[in-house]
């Protein structure tokens, strides 16, 4: 048996012969893995999911599910024969069927009721099994949809922005539950979202799409700490960019020289990615930077800082450290790790 659940090679989709929604997508999802597909609106997330589900045909490339070619130049397996379960934003439940009947729908009449009871219990809805969709909350309906998607024991579960209709509180709770359920059942899943935090929470790996291109695929930590492009660094959030010039002993910036050596000619113009927690500062009457604003976030504050050039940076500080807007400050550059550095938008490796 193959250890790979899904393999896409050179997957390309052109709508109406003119809009290329996906260019040469290559990706693999291992069995039992949750892959979060992430990117801004219109980048091709739903298109990739619809191709894998079999709702649309690729213009080029192939898709293999559990080792079987399901889409390619000479082959197209319809959605119902691909062994794929789906959960969508609008959770499309049958309104005239109870939660239990929705979960059993599509199962053979002879399937043991136990299986349906087990699934309802797994999603925490056994006590609401006889309710109709309109008698359930958005989060509960979403859990019914997940139980239904899992009922046929699919090889793969596809989830397209499944929580986007829920309010922030419920969304956080249900994503924890859904991840736990997918892991308990050992399911392989592809989860589409445009929310970075949700992707990092849900995904064992993340695939970041931009304009139909796969920008980067990797663990949440890899994507966050080693973005391969300026786009990924910016898209993952909480990032400011500081311009610099390559000099003999590092990178010259308006905050001083960052002792990071790169394989670039002296004089090259680069940009450094600064996360909010990379930047530290302290009150200094002679400091040439200034606190512009403080945003209270509960256990921490985010400070908006102005550099001598007028450029803005953000810094995170513990809620106990309070500094007033207008305070003169000195920004310190002791990052304790290498900063992601970009040349013409692409990451440059730091020389050892
Ligand atoms: P969102 O986050 O807004 O849902 P997405 O990343 O899921 O976006 P897709 O729905 O895959 O993006 O769309 C990718 C591109 O393909 C967009 O430019 C979109 O306008 C275009 N597109 C999608 N579906 C069709 C279609 N049926 N016909 C023509 N163009 C389409």
Coordinates of C-alpha atoms and ligand atoms in Angstrom, one line a residue:
X1 CA 0.0 0.0 0.0
X2 CA 1.2 3.4 -0.9
X3 CA 2.2 5.8 2.0
X4 CA 1.2 8.7 -0.2
X5 CA -2.5 9.6 -0.1
X6 CA -2.5 12.3 -2.8
X7 CA 0.1 13.2 -5.4
X8 CA -0.4 16.1 -7.9
X9 CA 2.1 16.6 -10.7
X10 CA 2.2 19.7 -12.9
X11 CA -1.4 20.4 -12.2
X12 CA -2.7 23.3 -14.3
X13 CA -6.1 24.8 -14.6
X14 CA -7.1 27.4 -17.1
X15 CA -10.8 28.6 -16.9
X16 CA -12.5 29.5 -20.2
X17 CA -9.2 29.3 -22.1
X18 CA -7.9 32.5 -20.5
X19 CA -7.8 32.6 -16.7
X20 CA -4.9 30.4 -15.4
X21 CA -6.0 29.7 -11.9
X22 CA -3.2 27.2 -11.2
X23 CA 0.2 26.7 -12.7
X24 CA 2.2 23.5 -12.6
X25 CA 1.2 22.5 -9.0
X26 CA 3.3 19.7 -7.6
X27 CA 2.4 18.4 -4.2
X28 CA 2.2 15.3 -2.1
X29 CA 0.1 14.6 0.9
X30 CA 1.1 11.7 3.1
X31 CA -1.4 9.3 4.7
X32 CA -2.6 10.6 8.0
X33 CA -1.3 14.1 7.3
X34 CA -3.3 17.4 7.3
X35 CA -2.2 19.8 4.6
X36 CA -3.4 23.3 5.0
X37 CA -3.6 25.2 1.7
X38 CA -3.3 28.9 2.3
X39 CA -3.2 32.1 0.3
X40 CA -5.0 35.3 -0.5
X41 CA -8.3 35.5 -2.3
X42 CA -8.2 34.2 -5.9
X43 CA -4.8 32.5 -5.5
X44 CA -6.2 29.1 -6.6
X45 CA -7.0 27.3 -3.3
X46 CA -10.6 26.2 -4.2
X47 CA -9.5 25.3 -7.7
X48 CA -6.9 22.9 -6.4
X49 CA -9.4 21.3 -4.1
X50 CA -12.0 21.0 -6.8
X51 CA -9.5 19.4 -9.1
X52 CA -8.6 16.8 -6.5
X53 CA -12.3 16.2 -5.7
X54 CA -13.0 15.7 -9.4
X55 CA -15.5 18.6 -9.9
X56 CA -13.3 20.0 -12.6
X57 CA -10.8 18.6 -15.1
X58 CA -7.2 19.8 -15.2
X59 CA -5.8 21.3 -18.4
X60 CA -2.5 19.7 -17.7
X61 CA -0.9 17.4 -15.1
X62 CA -2.0 14.4 -13.2
X63 CA -3.6 13.5 -9.9
X64 CA -3.1 10.3 -8.0
X65 CA -5.2 9.3 -5.0
X66 CA -3.9 6.3 -3.0
X67 CA -1.6 5.4 -5.9
X68 CA -4.4 5.4 -8.5
X69 CA -4.4 7.9 -11.4
X70 CA -7.7 9.7 -11.1
X71 CA -7.0 12.6 -13.5
X72 CA -4.7 13.0 -16.5
X73 CA -4.8 13.4 -20.2
X74 CA -6.4 10.1 -20.9
X75 CA -8.2 9.4 -17.6
X76 CA -10.8 11.1 -15.5
X77 CA -12.4 9.3 -12.5
X78 CA -15.7 11.0 -11.3
X79 CA -15.9 12.5 -7.8
X80 CA -18.1 9.7 -6.4
X81 CA -15.5 7.1 -7.3
X82 CA -12.5 8.9 -5.8
X83 CA -13.0 7.9 -2.2
X84 CA -13.1 11.5 -1.1
X85 CA -15.2 13.1 1.7
X86 CA -16.0 16.8 1.6
X87 CA -16.8 19.5 4.1
X88 CA -17.6 23.0 2.7
X89 CA -18.2 26.4 4.1
X90 CA -22.0 26.2 3.6
X91 CA -22.0 22.7 5.1
X92 CA -24.8 21.6 2.6
X93 CA -26.8 19.3 4.9
X94 CA -30.1 18.0 3.8
X95 CA -32.6 20.2 5.7
X96 CA -35.4 17.6 5.8
X97 CA -33.1 14.9 7.4
X98 CA -32.1 14.7 11.1
X99 CA -28.4 14.8 12.1
X100 CA -28.3 11.0 12.2
X101 CA -30.0 10.6 8.8
X102 CA -27.6 13.2 7.3
X103 CA -24.6 11.2 8.7
X104 CA -26.0 7.9 7.4
X105 CA -26.9 9.3 4.0
X106 CA -24.7 7.6 1.4
X107 CA -24.0 4.6 3.6
X108 CA -25.3 1.2 2.5
X109 CA -28.6 0.3 4.2
X110 CA -26.7 -2.6 5.8
X111 CA -24.0 -0.5 7.3
X112 CA -24.0 -1.1 11.1
X113 CA -25.8 1.6 13.0
X114 CA -22.9 1.4 15.4
X115 CA -20.8 3.2 12.9
X116 CA -23.2 6.2 12.7
X117 CA -23.5 6.2 16.5
X118 CA -19.8 6.1 16.9
X119 CA -19.3 9.1 14.5
X120 CA -22.1 11.1 16.2
X121 CA -20.4 10.5 19.5
X122 CA -17.0 11.3 18.1
X123 CA -18.2 14.8 17.0
X124 CA -20.0 15.2 20.3
X125 CA -23.5 15.2 18.9
X126 CA -25.0 11.9 20.0
X127 CA -27.5 13.7 22.2
X128 CA -28.6 15.9 19.3
X129 CA -28.8 13.1 16.7
X130 CA -32.6 13.5 16.2
X131 CA -32.5 17.2 15.5
X132 CA -32.9 18.8 12.1
X133 CA -30.2 21.1 10.7
X134 CA -32.3 24.3 11.5
X135 CA -32.4 23.2 15.2
X136 CA -28.6 23.1 15.4
X137 CA -26.0 25.9 15.8
X138 CA -23.5 26.7 13.0
X139 CA -20.7 24.8 14.8
X140 CA -23.0 21.8 15.4
X141 CA -24.0 21.7 11.7
X142 CA -20.4 21.8 10.8
X143 CA -19.7 18.8 13.0
X144 CA -22.6 16.9 11.4
X145 CA -21.0 17.7 8.0
X146 CA -17.7 16.4 9.2
X147 CA -19.3 13.2 10.6
X148 CA -21.0 12.7 7.2
X149 CA -17.8 13.2 5.3
X150 CA -16.0 10.6 7.5
X151 CA -18.9 8.1 7.4
X152 CA -17.8 6.4 4.2
X153 CA -14.3 6.1 5.5
X154 CA -12.8 8.2 2.7
X155 CA -9.2 8.0 1.7
X156 CA -9.1 11.7 1.9
X157 CA -11.2 14.5 3.4
X158 CA -11.3 17.9 1.7
X159 CA -12.3 20.9 3.8
X160 CA -12.9 24.2 2.1
X161 CA -13.0 27.1 4.5
X162 CA -15.3 25.1 6.7
X163 CA -15.4 27.5 9.6
X164 CA -15.7 30.8 7.8
X165 CA -19.4 31.2 8.7
X166 CA -18.7 30.9 12.4
X167 CA -18.0 33.7 14.8
X168 CA -14.4 33.9 16.1
X169 CA -15.0 32.2 19.4
X170 CA -16.8 29.2 18.1
X171 CA -14.3 29.0 15.2
X172 CA -11.4 28.5 17.6
X173 CA -13.2 25.9 19.6
X174 CA -14.4 23.9 16.6
X175 CA -11.1 23.9 14.8
X176 CA -9.6 22.3 17.9
X177 CA -12.3 19.7 17.8
X178 CA -12.0 19.0 14.1
X179 CA -8.3 18.6 14.3
X180 CA -8.6 16.2 17.2
X181 CA -11.3 14.2 15.2
X182 CA -9.2 14.0 12.1
X183 CA -6.2 12.8 14.1
X184 CA -8.2 10.3 16.1
X185 CA -9.6 8.7 12.9
X186 CA -6.1 8.9 11.3
X187 CA -7.7 10.8 8.4
X188 CA -5.8 12.4 5.6
X189 CA -7.1 15.9 5.0
X190 CA -6.6 18.9 2.8
X191 CA -7.8 22.0 4.5
X192 CA -8.3 25.3 2.6
X193 CA -8.2 28.6 4.5
X194 CA -7.1 32.2 4.0
X195 CA -6.4 32.5 7.7
X196 CA -2.7 32.2 8.6
X197 CA -3.3 31.4 12.3
X198 CA -5.9 28.7 11.4
X199 CA -3.6 27.2 8.9
X200 CA -0.7 27.0 11.4
X201 CA -3.1 25.4 13.9
X202 CA -4.6 22.9 11.6
X203 CA -1.9 21.9 9.3
X204 CA 0.9 19.4 9.8
X205 CA 2.3 21.2 6.7
X206 CA 1.2 24.3 4.9
X207 CA 1.2 25.0 1.2
X208 CA 1.2 28.7 0.5
X209 CA -0.3 29.7 -2.9
X210 CA 0.2 33.0 -4.7
X211 CA -1.5 33.9 -8.0
X212 CA -1.8 30.2 -9.0
X213 CA 1.8 29.4 -8.0
X214 CA 2.9 27.3 -5.1
X215 CA 5.2 29.7 -3.2
X216 CA 6.3 27.3 -0.5
X217 CA 5.3 24.1 1.2
X218 CA 6.6 23.0 4.7
X219 CA 5.9 22.7 8.4
X220 CA 4.3 25.7 10.0
X221 CA 7.6 26.4 11.7
X222 CA 9.6 26.3 8.4
X223 CA 7.1 28.6 6.7
X224 CA 7.1 31.0 9.6
X225 CA 10.8 31.1 10.4
X226 CA 12.3 30.5 6.9
X227 CA 10.0 32.1 4.4
X228 CA 11.3 31.5 0.9
X229 CA 10.0 34.7 -0.5
X230 CA 9.0 38.2 0.7
X231 CA 5.4 37.3 -0.2
X232 CA 5.3 34.4 2.2
X233 CA 6.9 36.5 5.0
X234 CA 4.4 39.2 4.5
X235 CA 1.4 36.9 4.1
X236 CA 2.2 35.0 7.3
X237 CA 1.7 38.3 9.1
X238 CA 3.3 40.3 11.9
X239 CA 6.2 41.2 9.7
X240 CA 7.8 44.6 8.8
X241 CA 10.5 45.0 6.3
X242 CA 13.7 47.0 6.9
X243 CA 15.8 47.9 3.8
X244 CA 19.5 47.4 4.0
X245 CA 22.7 47.4 1.9
X246 CA 25.3 44.6 1.9
X247 CA 28.6 45.9 3.5
X248 CA 31.8 44.2 4.5
X249 CA 30.6 43.2 8.0
X250 CA 27.0 42.5 7.4
X251 CA 23.9 44.5 6.4
X252 CA 23.9 48.3 6.9
X253 CA 20.4 49.5 8.0
X254 CA 19.2 52.8 9.5
X255 CA 19.3 50.9 12.9
X256 CA 23.0 50.0 12.5
X257 CA 24.9 47.1 11.0
X258 CA 23.2 43.7 11.3
X259 CA 26.1 41.2 11.5
X260 CA 24.6 38.8 9.1
X261 CA 26.8 37.8 6.1
X262 CA 25.1 36.9 2.8
X263 CA 26.4 35.6 -0.5
X264 CA 25.7 38.9 -2.3
X265 CA 28.0 41.6 -3.8
X266 CA 28.8 44.6 -1.6
X267 CA 26.3 47.3 -2.3
X268 CA 23.4 44.9 -3.0
X269 CA 20.1 46.3 -1.7
X270 CA 18.2 43.8 0.4
X271 CA 15.2 43.7 2.8
X272 CA 15.1 42.2 6.3
X273 CA 12.0 40.7 7.7
X274 CA 11.4 41.8 11.3
X275 CA 8.7 40.0 13.3
X276 CA 7.0 41.9 16.1
X277 CA 8.8 39.8 18.7
X278 CA 12.2 40.5 17.0
X279 CA 12.2 44.2 17.8
X280 CA 13.1 45.4 21.2
X281 CA 13.4 49.0 22.5
X282 CA 13.8 51.1 25.6
X283 CA 13.2 54.6 26.7
X284 CA 16.1 56.9 25.8
X285 CA 16.0 60.7 25.9
X286 CA 18.6 60.8 23.2
X287 CA 17.0 58.1 21.1
X288 CA 16.1 59.0 17.5
X289 CA 13.1 56.7 17.2
X290 CA 9.7 57.3 18.8
X291 CA 6.7 55.4 20.2
X292 CA 3.7 56.3 18.0
X293 CA 1.0 54.1 19.5
X294 CA 0.3 51.2 21.8
X295 CA -2.3 48.5 21.0
X296 CA -3.5 46.5 24.0
X297 CA -3.7 42.8 23.3
X298 CA -4.4 41.4 26.7
X299 CA -1.2 39.7 28.0
X300 CA 1.0 41.8 25.7
X301 CA 1.0 45.1 23.9
X302 CA 1.9 45.9 20.3
X303 CA 3.8 49.1 19.9
X304 CA 3.9 51.1 16.7
X305 CA 7.4 52.7 16.4
X306 CA 8.7 55.4 14.1
X307 CA 12.3 55.2 12.9
X308 CA 14.3 58.4 12.1
X309 CA 13.5 57.9 8.4
X310 CA 9.8 57.9 9.1
X311 CA 9.6 54.1 8.5
X312 CA 7.2 52.3 10.8
X313 CA 8.0 49.1 12.8
X314 CA 6.0 47.1 15.3
X315 CA 7.3 45.6 18.5
X316 CA 5.7 43.3 21.1
X317 CA 6.2 43.9 24.8
X318 CA 4.8 42.3 27.9
X319 CA 1.6 44.0 29.2
X320 CA 3.5 45.1 32.4
X321 CA 5.9 47.3 30.4
X322 CA 4.0 50.5 29.5
X323 CA 5.4 53.3 27.4
X324 CA 3.5 56.4 26.4
X325 CA 3.0 57.5 22.7
X326 CA 5.5 60.3 22.0
X327 CA 8.3 58.7 24.1
X328 CA 11.8 58.9 22.6
X329 CA 13.3 55.4 22.3
X330 CA 16.4 53.5 21.2
X331 CA 15.6 50.3 19.2
X332 CA 18.0 47.4 20.0
X333 CA 19.1 44.9 17.4
X334 CA 20.0 41.9 19.5
X335 CA 17.8 39.4 17.6
X336 CA 19.5 36.3 18.9
X337 CA 18.9 34.6 15.5
X338 CA 19.3 35.3 11.8
X339 CA 16.6 37.4 10.2
X340 CA 15.0 36.3 6.9
X341 CA 16.6 38.5 4.2
X342 CA 15.3 39.0 0.7
X343 CA 17.0 40.0 -2.5
X344 CA 14.6 40.9 -5.4
X345 CA 11.8 39.3 -3.3
X346 CA 13.5 35.9 -2.9
X347 CA 15.1 34.7 0.4
X348 CA 18.9 34.7 0.5
X349 CA 20.8 32.2 2.7
X350 CA 23.0 33.4 5.5
X351 CA 26.6 32.5 5.2
X352 CA 27.8 30.3 8.0
Ligands
LIG1 P1 -11.1 32.7 -2.4 O1 -10.2 32.7 -1.2 O2 -11.5 34.0 -2.7 O3 -12.2 31.6 -2.3 P2 -9.4 31.0 -4.1 O4 -7.9 31.0 -3.7 O5 -10.1 29.8 -3.6 O6 -10.1 32.3 -3.7 P3 -10.1 30.2 -6.7 O7 -11.6 30.1 -6.4 O8 -9.4 28.9 -6.9 O9 -9.4 31.1 -5.6 O10 -9.9 31.1 -8.0 C1 -8.7 31.2 -8.7 C2 -8.8 32.1 -9.9 O11 -9.7 31.4 -10.9 C3 -9.5 33.4 -9.6 O12 -8.9 34.4 -10.4 C4 -10.9 33.2 -10.0 O13 -11.5 34.4 -10.4 C5 -10.8 32.2 -11.2 N1 -12.0 31.3 -11.3 C6 -12.4 30.5 -10.3 N2 -13.5 29.8 -10.7 C7 -13.7 30.2 -12.0 C8 -14.7 29.8 -13.0 N3 -15.6 28.9 -12.8 N4 -14.6 30.4 -14.2 C9 -13.6 31.4 -14.5 N5 -12.7 31.8 -13.6 C10 -12.7 31.2 -12.4

